[in-house]
PDB file of C-alpha atoms and ligand atoms in Angstrom:
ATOM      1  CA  UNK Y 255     -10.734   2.237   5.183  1.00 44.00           C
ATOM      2  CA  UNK Y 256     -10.955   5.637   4.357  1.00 46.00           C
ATOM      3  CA  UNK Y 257      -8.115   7.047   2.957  1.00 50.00           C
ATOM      4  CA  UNK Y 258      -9.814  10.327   1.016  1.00 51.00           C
ATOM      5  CA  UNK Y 259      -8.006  12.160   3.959  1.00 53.00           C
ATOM      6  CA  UNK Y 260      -4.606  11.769   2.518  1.00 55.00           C
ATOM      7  CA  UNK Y 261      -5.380  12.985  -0.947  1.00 54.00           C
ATOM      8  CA  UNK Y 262      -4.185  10.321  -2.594  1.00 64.00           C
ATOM      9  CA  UNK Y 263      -5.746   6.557  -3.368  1.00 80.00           C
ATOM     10  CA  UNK Y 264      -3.072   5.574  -4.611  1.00 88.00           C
ATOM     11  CA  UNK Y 265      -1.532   4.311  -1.147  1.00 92.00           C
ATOM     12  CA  UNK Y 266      -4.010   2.354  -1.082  1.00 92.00           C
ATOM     13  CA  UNK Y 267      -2.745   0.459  -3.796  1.00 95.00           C
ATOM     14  CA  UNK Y 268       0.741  -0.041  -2.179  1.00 97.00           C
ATOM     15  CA  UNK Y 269      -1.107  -0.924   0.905  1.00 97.00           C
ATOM     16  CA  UNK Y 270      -3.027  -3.683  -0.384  1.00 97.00           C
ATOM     17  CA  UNK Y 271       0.245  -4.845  -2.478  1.00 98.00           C
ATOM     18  CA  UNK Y 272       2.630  -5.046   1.220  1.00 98.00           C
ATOM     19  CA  UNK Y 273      -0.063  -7.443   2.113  1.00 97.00           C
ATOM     20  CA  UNK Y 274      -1.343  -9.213  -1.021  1.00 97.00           C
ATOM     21  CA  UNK Y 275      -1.064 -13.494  -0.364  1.00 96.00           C
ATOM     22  CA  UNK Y 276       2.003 -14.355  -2.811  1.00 96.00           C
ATOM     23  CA  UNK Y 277       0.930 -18.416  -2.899  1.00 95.00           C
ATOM     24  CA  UNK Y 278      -0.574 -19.034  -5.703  1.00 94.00           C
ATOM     25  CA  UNK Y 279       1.487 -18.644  -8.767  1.00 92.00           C
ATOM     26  CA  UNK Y 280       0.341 -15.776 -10.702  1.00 95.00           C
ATOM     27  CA  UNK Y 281      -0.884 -13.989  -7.785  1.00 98.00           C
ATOM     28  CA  UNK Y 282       0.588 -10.928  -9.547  1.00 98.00           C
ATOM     29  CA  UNK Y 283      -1.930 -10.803 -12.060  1.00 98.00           C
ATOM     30  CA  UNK Y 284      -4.844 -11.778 -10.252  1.00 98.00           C
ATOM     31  CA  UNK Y 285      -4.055  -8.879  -7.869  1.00 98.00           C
ATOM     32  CA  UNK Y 286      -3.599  -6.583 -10.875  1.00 97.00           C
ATOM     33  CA  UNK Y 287      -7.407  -7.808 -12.132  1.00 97.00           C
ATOM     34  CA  UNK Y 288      -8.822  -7.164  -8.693  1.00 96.00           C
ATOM     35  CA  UNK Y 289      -7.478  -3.731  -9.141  1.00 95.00           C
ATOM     36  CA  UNK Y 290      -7.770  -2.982 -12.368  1.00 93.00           C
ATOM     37  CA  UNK Y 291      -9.264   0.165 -11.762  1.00 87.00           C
ATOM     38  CA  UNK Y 292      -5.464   1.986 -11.030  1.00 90.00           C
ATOM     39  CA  UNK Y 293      -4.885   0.674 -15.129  1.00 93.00           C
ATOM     40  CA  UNK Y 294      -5.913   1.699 -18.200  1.00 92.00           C
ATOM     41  CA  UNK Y 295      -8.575   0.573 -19.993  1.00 90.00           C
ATOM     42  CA  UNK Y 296      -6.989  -1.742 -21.875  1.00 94.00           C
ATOM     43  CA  UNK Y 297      -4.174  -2.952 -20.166  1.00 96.00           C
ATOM     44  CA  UNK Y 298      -3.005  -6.273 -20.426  1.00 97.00           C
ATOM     45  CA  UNK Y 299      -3.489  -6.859 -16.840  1.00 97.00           C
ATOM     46  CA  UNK Y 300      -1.588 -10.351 -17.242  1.00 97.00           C
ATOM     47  CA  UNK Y 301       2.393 -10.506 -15.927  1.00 98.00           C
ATOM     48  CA  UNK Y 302       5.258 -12.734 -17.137  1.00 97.00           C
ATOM     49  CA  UNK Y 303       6.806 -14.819 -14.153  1.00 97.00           C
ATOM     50  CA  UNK Y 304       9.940 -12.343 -14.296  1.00 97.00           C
ATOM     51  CA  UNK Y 305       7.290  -9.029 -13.595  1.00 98.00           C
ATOM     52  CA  UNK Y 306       5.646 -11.135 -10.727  1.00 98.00           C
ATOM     53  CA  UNK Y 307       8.963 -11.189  -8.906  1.00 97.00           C
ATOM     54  CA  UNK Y 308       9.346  -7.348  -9.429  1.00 98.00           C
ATOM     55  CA  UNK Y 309       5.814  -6.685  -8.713  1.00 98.00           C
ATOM     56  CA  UNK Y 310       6.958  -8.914  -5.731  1.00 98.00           C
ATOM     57  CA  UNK Y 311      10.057  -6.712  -4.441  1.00 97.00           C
ATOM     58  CA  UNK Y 312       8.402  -3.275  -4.700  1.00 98.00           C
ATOM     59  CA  UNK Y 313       5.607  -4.892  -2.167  1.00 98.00           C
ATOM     60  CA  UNK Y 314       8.802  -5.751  -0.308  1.00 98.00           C
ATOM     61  CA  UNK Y 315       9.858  -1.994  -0.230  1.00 97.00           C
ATOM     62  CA  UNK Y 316       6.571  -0.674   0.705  1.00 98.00           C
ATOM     63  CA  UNK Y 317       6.686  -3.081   3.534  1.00 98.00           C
ATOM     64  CA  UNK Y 318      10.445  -1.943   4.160  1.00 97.00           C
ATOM     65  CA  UNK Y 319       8.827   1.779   4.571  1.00 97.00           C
ATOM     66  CA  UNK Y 320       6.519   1.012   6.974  1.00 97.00           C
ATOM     67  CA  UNK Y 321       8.921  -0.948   9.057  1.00 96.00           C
ATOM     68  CA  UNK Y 322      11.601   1.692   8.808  1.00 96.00           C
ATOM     69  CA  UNK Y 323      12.827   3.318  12.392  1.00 94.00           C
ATOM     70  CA  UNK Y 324      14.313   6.262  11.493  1.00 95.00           C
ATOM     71  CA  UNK Y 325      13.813   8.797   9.099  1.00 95.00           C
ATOM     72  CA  UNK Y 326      17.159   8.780   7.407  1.00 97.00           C
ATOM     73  CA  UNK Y 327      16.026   4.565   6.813  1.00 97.00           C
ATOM     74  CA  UNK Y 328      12.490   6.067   5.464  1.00 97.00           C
ATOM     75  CA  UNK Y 329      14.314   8.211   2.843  1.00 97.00           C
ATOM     76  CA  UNK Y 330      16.466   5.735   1.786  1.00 97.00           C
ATOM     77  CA  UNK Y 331      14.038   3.126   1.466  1.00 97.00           C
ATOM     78  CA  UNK Y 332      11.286   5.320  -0.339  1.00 97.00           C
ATOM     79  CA  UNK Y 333      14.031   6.415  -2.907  1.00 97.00           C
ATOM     80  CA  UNK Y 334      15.091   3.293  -3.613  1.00 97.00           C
ATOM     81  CA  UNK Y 335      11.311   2.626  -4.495  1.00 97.00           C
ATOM     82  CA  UNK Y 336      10.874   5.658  -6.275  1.00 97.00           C
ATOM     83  CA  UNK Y 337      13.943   4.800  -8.582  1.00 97.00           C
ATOM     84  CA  UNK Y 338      11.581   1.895  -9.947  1.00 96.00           C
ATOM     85  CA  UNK Y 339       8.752   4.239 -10.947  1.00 96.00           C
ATOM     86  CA  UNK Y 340       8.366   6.300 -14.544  1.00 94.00           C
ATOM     87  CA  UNK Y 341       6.495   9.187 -13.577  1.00 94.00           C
ATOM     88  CA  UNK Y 342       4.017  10.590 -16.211  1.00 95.00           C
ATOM     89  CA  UNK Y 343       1.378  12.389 -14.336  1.00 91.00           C
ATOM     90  CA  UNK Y 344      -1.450  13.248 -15.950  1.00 91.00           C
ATOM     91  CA  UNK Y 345      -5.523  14.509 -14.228  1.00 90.00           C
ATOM     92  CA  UNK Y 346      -8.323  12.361 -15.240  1.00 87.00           C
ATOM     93  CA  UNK Y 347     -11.956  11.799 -14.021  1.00 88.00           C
ATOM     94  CA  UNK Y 348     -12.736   8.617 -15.643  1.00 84.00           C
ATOM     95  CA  UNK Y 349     -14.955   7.420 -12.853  1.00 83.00           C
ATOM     96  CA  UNK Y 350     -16.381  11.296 -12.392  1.00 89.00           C
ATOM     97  CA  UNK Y 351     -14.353  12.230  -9.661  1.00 86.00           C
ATOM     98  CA  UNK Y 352     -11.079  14.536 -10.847  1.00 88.00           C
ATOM     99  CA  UNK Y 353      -7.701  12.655  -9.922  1.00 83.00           C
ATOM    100  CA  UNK Y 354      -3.892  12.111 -10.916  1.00 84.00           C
ATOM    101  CA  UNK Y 355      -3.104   9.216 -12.232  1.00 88.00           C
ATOM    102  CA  UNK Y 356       0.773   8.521 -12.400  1.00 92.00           C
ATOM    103  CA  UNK Y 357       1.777   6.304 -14.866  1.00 94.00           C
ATOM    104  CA  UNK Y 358       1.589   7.069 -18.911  1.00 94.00           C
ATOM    105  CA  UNK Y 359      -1.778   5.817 -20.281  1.00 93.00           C
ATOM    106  CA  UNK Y 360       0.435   3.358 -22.374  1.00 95.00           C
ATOM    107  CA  UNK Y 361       2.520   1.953 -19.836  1.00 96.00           C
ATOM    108  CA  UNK Y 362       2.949  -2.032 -19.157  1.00 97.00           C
ATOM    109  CA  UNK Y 363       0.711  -3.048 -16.115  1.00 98.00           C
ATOM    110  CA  UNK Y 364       3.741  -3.514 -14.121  1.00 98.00           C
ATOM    111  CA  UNK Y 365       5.301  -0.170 -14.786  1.00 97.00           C
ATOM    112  CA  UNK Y 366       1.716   1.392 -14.101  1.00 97.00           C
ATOM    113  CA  UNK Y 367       2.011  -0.508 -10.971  1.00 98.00           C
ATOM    114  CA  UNK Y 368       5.331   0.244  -9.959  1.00 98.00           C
ATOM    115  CA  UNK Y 369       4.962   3.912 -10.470  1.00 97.00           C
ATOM    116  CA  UNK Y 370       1.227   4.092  -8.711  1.00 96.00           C
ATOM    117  CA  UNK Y 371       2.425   2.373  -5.897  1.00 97.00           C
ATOM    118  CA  UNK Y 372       5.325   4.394  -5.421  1.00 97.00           C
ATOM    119  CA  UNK Y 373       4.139   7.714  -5.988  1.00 95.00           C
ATOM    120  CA  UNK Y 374       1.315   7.582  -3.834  1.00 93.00           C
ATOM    121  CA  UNK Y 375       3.135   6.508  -1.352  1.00 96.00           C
ATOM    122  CA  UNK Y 376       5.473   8.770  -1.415  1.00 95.00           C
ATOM    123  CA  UNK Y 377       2.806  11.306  -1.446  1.00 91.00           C
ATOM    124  CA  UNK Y 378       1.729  10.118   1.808  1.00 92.00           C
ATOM    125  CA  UNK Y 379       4.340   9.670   3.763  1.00 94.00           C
ATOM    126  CA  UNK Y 380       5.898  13.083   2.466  1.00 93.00           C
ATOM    127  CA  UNK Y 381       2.469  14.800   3.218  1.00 91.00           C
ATOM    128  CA  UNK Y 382       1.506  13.345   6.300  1.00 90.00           C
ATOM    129  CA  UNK Y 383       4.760  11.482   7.991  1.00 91.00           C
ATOM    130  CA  UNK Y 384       5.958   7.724   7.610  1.00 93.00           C
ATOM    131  CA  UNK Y 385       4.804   7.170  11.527  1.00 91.00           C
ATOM    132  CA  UNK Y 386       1.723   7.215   9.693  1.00 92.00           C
ATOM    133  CA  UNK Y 387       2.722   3.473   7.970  1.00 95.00           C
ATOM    134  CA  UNK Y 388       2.963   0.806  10.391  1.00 95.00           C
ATOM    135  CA  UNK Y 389       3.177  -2.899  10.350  1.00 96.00           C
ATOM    136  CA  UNK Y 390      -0.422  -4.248  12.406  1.00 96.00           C
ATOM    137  CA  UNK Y 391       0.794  -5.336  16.368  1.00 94.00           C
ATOM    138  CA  UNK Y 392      -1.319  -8.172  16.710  1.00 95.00           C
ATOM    139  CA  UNK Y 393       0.214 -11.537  16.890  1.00 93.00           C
ATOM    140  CA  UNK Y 394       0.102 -13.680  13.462  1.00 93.00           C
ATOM    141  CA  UNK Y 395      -0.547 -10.811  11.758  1.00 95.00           C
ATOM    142  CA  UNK Y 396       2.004  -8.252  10.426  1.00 95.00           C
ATOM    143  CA  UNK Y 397      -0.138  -6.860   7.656  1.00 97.00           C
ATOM    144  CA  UNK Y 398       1.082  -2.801   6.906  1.00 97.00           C
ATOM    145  CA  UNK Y 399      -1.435  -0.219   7.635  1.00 96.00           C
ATOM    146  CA  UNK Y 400      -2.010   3.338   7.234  1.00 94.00           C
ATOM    147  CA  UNK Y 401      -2.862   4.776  10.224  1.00 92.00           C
ATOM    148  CA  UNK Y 402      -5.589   7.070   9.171  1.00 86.00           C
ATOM    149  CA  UNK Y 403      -6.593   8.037  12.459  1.00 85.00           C
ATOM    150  CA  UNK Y 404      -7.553  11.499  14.049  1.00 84.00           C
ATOM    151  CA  UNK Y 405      -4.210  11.524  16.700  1.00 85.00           C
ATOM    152  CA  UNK Y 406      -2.805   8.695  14.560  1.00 85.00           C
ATOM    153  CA  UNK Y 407      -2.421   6.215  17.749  1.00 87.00           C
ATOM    154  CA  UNK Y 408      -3.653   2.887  15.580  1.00 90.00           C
ATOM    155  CA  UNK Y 409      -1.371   0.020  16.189  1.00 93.00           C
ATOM    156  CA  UNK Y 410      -3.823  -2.637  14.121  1.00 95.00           C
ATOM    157  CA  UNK Y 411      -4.419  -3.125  10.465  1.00 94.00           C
ATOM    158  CA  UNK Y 412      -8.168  -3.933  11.442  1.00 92.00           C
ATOM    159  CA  UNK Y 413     -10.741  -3.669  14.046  1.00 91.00           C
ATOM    160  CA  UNK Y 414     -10.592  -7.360  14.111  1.00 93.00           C
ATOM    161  CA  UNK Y 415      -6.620  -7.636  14.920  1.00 95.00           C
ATOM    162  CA  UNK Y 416      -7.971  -4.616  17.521  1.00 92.00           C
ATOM    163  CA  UNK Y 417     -10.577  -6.514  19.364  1.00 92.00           C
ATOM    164  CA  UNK Y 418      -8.905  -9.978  18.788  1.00 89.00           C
ATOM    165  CA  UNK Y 419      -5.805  -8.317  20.839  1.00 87.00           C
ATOM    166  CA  UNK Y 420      -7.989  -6.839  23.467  1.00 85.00           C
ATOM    167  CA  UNK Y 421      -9.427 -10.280  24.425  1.00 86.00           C
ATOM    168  CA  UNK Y 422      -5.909 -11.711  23.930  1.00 85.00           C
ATOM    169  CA  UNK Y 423      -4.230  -8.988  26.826  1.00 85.00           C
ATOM    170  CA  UNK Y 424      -7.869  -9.468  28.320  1.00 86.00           C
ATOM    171  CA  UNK Y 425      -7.312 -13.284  29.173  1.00 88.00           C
ATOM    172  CA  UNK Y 426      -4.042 -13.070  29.709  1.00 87.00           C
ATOM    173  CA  UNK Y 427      -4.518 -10.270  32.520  1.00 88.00           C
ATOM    174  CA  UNK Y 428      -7.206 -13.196  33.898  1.00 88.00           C
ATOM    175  CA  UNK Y 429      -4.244 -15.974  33.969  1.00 84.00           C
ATOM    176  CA  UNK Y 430      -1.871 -13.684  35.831  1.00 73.00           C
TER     177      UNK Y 430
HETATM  178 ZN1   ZN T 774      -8.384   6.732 -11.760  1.00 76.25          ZN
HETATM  179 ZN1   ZN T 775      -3.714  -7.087  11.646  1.00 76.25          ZN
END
């Protein structure tokens, strides 16, 4: 997905941690490696089994944004993720392109988590409105999305939950 639009990557990041697979034991750290681009060179991308929980609980809160009803819930939730994060913004253009970056350089990888996720976010959903997070419709699924669309109508995560609900209401239009 394209989420230039929204001037900020960084959701991207909380995205993908709302729906990253919690099974395997130090899931934590393998999703840090498979993102190790939001970290500093450097980083010890590797977290203790007490930072996977809290790594853990601010997916939790992202996921608690998206499924928020109200905007008085959206501000409560969003703060109470934002009270995690220790802000130290700073521009960079490591890979060439000029962005913020909102963690200090020296940060732990879960702090630099923490405070990526929750800043760009926030960002977001300040920017462009939390009916722009929503939790994918499609049955089995319920992975959070940002709805990145022109008239922001999306109600999937994917084209595939999109097309695999179409033939779903399809067939069961042909039944009835
Ligand atoms: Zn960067
Ligand atoms: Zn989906």
């Amino acid at each position: 997905m394209d989420y230039d639009d929204y001037g900020s990557d960084a959701v991207e990041l909380a995205v993908d941690l709302a729906n990253a697979d919690r099974d395997a034991d130090g899931w934590a750290s393998t999703f840090c490696a498979v993102h190790h681009e939001w970290f500093t060179e450097g980083t010890v991308l590797e977290l203790s089994r007490r930072e996977t929980t809290a790594a853990g609980s601010t997916g939790d809160l992202v996921r608690a944004v998206a499924l928020a009803g109200s905007q008085a819930e959206v501000v409560e939730r969003l703060n109470a993720l934002l009270a995690l994060a220790s802000p130290k913004p700073y521009a960079t253009d490591h890979d060439g392109a000029l962005h913020l970056h909102y963690a200090a350089p020296e940060a732990g990888a879960l702090e630099q988590l923490t405070t990526t996720v929750a800043m760009g976010l926030s960002q977001v959903v300040v920017q462009h409105g939390w009916q722009r997070l929503g939790v994918c419709a499609a049955e089995g699924c319920g992975n959070v999305y940002l709805d990145t669309s022109r008239n922001g109508s999306r109600r999937y995560c994917s084209n595939t939950c999109s097309s695999r609900s179409t033939v779903a209401a399809y067939r069961a239009r042909q039944k009835g």
